[in-house]
JSON list of C-alpha atoms in Angstrom, two decimals:
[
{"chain": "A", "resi": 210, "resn": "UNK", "atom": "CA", "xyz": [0.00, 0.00, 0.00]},
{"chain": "A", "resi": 211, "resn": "UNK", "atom": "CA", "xyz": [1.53, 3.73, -0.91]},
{"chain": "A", "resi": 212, "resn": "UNK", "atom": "CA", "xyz": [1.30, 6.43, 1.57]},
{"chain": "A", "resi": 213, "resn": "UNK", "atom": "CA", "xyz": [-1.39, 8.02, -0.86]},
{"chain": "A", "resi": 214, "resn": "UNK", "atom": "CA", "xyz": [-3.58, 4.81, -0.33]},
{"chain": "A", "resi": 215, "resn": "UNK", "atom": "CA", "xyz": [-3.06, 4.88, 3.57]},
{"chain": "A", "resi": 216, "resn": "UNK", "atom": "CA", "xyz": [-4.48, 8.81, 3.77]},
{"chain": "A", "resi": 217, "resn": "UNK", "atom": "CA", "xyz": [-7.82, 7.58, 1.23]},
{"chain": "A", "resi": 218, "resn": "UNK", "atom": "CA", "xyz": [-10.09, 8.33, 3.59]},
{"chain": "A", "resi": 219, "resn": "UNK", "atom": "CA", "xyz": [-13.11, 5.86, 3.71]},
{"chain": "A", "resi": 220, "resn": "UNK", "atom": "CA", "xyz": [-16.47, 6.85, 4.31]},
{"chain": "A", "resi": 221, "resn": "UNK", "atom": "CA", "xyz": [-19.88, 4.91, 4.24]},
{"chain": "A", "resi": 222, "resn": "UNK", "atom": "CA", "xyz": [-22.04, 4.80, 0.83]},
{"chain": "A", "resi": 223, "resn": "UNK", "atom": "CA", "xyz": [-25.37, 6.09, 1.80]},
{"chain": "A", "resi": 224, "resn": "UNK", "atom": "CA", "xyz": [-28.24, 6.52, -0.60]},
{"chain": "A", "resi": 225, "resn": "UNK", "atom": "CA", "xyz": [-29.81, 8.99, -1.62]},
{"chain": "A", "resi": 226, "resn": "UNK", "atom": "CA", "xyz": [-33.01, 8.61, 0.50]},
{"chain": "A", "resi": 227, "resn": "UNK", "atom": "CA", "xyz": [-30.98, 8.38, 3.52]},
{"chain": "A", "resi": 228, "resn": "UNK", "atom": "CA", "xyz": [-29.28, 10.96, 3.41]},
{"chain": "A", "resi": 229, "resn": "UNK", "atom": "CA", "xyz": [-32.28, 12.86, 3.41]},
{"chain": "A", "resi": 230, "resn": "UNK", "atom": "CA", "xyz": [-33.04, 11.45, 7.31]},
{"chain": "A", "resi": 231, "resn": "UNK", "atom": "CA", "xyz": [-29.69, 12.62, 8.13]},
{"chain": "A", "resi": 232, "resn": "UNK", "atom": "CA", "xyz": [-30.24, 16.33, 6.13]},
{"chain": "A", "resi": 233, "resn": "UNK", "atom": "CA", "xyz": [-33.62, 16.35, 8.36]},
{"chain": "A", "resi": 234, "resn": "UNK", "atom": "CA", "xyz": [-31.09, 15.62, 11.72]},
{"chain": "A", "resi": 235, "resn": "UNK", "atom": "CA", "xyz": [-29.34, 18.88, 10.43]},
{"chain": "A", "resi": 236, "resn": "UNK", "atom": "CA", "xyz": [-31.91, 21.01, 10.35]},
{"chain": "A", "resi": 237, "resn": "UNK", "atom": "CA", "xyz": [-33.07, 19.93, 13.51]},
{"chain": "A", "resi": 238, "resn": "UNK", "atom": "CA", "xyz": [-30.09, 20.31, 15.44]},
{"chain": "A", "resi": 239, "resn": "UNK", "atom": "CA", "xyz": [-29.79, 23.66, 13.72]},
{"chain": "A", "resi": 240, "resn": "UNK", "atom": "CA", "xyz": [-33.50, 24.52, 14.79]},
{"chain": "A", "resi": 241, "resn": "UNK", "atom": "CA", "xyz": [-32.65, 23.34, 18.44]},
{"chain": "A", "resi": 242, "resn": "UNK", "atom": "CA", "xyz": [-29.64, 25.62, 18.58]},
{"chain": "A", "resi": 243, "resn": "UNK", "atom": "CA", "xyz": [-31.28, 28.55, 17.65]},
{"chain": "A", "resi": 244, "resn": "UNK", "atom": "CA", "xyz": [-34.17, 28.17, 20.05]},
{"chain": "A", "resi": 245, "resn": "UNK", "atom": "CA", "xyz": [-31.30, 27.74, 22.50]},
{"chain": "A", "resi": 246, "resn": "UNK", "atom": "CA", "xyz": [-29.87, 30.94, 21.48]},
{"chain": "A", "resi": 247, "resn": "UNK", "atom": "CA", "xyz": [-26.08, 29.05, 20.62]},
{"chain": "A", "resi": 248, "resn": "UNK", "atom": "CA", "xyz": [-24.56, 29.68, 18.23]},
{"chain": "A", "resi": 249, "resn": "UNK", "atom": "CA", "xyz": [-22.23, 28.10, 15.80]},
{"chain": "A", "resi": 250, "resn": "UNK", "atom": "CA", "xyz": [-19.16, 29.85, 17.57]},
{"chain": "A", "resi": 251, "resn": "UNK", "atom": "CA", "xyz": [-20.32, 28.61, 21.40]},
{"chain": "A", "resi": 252, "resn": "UNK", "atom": "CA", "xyz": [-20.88, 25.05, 20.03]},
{"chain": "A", "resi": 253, "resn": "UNK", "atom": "CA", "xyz": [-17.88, 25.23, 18.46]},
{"chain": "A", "resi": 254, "resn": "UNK", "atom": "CA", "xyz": [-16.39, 26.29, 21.93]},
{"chain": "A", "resi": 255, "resn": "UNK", "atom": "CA", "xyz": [-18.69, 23.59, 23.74]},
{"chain": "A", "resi": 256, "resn": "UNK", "atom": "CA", "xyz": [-17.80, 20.70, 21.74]},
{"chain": "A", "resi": 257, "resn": "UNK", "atom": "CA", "xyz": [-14.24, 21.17, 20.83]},
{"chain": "A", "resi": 258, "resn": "UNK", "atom": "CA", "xyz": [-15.23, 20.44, 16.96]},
{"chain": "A", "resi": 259, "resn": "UNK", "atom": "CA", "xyz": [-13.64, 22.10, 14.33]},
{"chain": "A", "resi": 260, "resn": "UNK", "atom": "CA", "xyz": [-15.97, 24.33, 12.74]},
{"chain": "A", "resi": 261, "resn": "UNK", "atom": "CA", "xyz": [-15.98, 22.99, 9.14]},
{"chain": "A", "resi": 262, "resn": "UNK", "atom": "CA", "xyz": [-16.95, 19.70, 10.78]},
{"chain": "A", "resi": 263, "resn": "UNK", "atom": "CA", "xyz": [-20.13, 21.69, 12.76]},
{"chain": "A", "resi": 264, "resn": "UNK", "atom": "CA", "xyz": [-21.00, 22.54, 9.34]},
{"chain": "A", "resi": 265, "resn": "UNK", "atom": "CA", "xyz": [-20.83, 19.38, 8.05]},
{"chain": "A", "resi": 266, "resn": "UNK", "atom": "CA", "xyz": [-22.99, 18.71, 11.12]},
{"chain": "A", "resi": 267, "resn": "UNK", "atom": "CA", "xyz": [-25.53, 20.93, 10.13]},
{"chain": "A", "resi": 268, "resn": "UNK", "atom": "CA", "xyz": [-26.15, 19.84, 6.63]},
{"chain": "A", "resi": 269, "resn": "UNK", "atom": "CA", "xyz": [-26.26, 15.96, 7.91]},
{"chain": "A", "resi": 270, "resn": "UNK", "atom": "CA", "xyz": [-22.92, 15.21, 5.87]},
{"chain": "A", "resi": 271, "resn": "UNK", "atom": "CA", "xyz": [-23.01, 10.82, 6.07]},
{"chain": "A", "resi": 272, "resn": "UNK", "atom": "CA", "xyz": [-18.64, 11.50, 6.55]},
{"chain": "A", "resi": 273, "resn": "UNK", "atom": "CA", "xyz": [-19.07, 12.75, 10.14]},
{"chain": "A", "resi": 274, "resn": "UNK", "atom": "CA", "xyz": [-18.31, 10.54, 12.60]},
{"chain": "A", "resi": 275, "resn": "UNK", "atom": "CA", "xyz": [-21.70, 9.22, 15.05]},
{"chain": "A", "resi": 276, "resn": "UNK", "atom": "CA", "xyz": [-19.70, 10.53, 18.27]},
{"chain": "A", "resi": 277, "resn": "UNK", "atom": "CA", "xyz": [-19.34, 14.12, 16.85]},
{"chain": "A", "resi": 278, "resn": "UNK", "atom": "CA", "xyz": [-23.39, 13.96, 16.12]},
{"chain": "A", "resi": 279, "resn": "UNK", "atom": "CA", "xyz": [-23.35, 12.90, 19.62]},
{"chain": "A", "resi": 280, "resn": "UNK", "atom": "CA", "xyz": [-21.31, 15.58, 21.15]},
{"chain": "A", "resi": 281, "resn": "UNK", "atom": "CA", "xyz": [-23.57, 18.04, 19.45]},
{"chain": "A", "resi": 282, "resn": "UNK", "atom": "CA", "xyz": [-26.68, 15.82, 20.89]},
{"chain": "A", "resi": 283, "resn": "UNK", "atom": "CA", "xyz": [-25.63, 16.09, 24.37]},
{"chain": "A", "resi": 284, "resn": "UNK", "atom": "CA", "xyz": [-24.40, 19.89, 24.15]},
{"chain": "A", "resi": 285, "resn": "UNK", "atom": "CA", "xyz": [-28.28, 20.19, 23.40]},
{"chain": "A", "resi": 286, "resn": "UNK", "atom": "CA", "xyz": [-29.29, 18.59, 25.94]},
{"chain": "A", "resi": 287, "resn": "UNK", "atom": "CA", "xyz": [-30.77, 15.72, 23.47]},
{"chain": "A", "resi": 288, "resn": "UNK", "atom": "CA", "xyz": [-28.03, 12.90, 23.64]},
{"chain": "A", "resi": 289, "resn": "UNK", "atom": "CA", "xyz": [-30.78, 10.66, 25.55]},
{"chain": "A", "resi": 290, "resn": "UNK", "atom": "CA", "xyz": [-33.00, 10.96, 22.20]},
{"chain": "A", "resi": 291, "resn": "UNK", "atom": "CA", "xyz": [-30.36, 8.50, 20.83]},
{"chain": "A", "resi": 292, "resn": "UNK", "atom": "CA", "xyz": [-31.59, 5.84, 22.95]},
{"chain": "A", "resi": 293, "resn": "UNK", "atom": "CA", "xyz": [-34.73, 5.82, 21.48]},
{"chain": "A", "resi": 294, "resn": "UNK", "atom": "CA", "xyz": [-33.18, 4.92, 18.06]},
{"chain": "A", "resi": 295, "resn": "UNK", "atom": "CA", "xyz": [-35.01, 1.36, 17.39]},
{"chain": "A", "resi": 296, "resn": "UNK", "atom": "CA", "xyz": [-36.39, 0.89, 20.82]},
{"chain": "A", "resi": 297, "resn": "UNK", "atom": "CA", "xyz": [-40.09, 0.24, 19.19]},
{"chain": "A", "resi": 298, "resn": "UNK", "atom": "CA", "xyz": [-39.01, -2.44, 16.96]},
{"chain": "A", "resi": 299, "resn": "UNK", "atom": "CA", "xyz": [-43.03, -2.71, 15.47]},
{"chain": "A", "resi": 300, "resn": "UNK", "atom": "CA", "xyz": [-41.14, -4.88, 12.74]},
{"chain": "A", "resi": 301, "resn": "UNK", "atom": "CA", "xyz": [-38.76, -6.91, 14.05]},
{"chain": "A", "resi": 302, "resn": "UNK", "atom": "CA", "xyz": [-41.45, -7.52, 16.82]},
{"chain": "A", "resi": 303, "resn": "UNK", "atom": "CA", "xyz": [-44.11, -8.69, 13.61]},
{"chain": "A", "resi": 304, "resn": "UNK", "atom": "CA", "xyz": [-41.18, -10.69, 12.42]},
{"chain": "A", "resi": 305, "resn": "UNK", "atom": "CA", "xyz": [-40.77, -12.50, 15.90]},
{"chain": "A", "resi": 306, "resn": "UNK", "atom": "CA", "xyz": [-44.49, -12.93, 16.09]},
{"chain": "A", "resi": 307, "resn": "UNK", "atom": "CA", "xyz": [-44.82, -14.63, 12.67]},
{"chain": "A", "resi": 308, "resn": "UNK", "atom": "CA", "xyz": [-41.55, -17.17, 13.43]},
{"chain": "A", "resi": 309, "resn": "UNK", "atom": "CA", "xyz": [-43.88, -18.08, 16.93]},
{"chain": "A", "resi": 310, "resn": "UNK", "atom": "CA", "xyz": [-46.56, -18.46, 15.82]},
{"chain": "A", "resi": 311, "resn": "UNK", "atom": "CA", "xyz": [-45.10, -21.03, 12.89]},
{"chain": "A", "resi": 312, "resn": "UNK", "atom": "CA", "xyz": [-43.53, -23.25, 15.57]},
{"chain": "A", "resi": 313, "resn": "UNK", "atom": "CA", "xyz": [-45.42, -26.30, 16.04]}
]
């Protein structure tokens, strides 16, 4: 492997619908910022992150790692929303249900 291989920086392929969810997460942490009255500069302060990564933040860029999304979250206040994240698994609970109810 070359040094310019070892520096390719890999991110995740996300599709186009998706990354529409994480645009939405964007504007929502932008929304709860400004009803906070923070600004870009405090959270930049707050969280340590740089503040072309914020920005990424903002726009839901898919390259941003989780835990920076999370340092944002819990700035906020909101870091406990994460736990709700597939907690009511209605599917995966039908899913179940069907398997059961096939076992003789």
């Amino acid at each position: 492997m070359s040094a310019v291989e070892s520096k390719t920086k890999r991110t995740a392929v996300v599709f186009p619908k998706h990354k529409k969810v994480l645009s939405i997460l964007g504007e929502n942490l932008t929304l709860a910022m400004k009803r906070r009255g923070i600004t870009q500069d405090m959270m930049h302060s707050r969280t340590g992150l740089s503040k072309p990564t914020l920005r990424k933040i903002l726009k839901g860029d898919p390259s941003v790692s989780l835990g920076h999304y999370v340092n944002v979250l819990a700035c906020l206040g909101l870091v406990d929303d994460l736990t709700k994240v597939a907690f009511d698994d209605e599917l995966g609970r039908k899913l179940q249900d069907i398997q059961l109810l096939n076992k003789k």
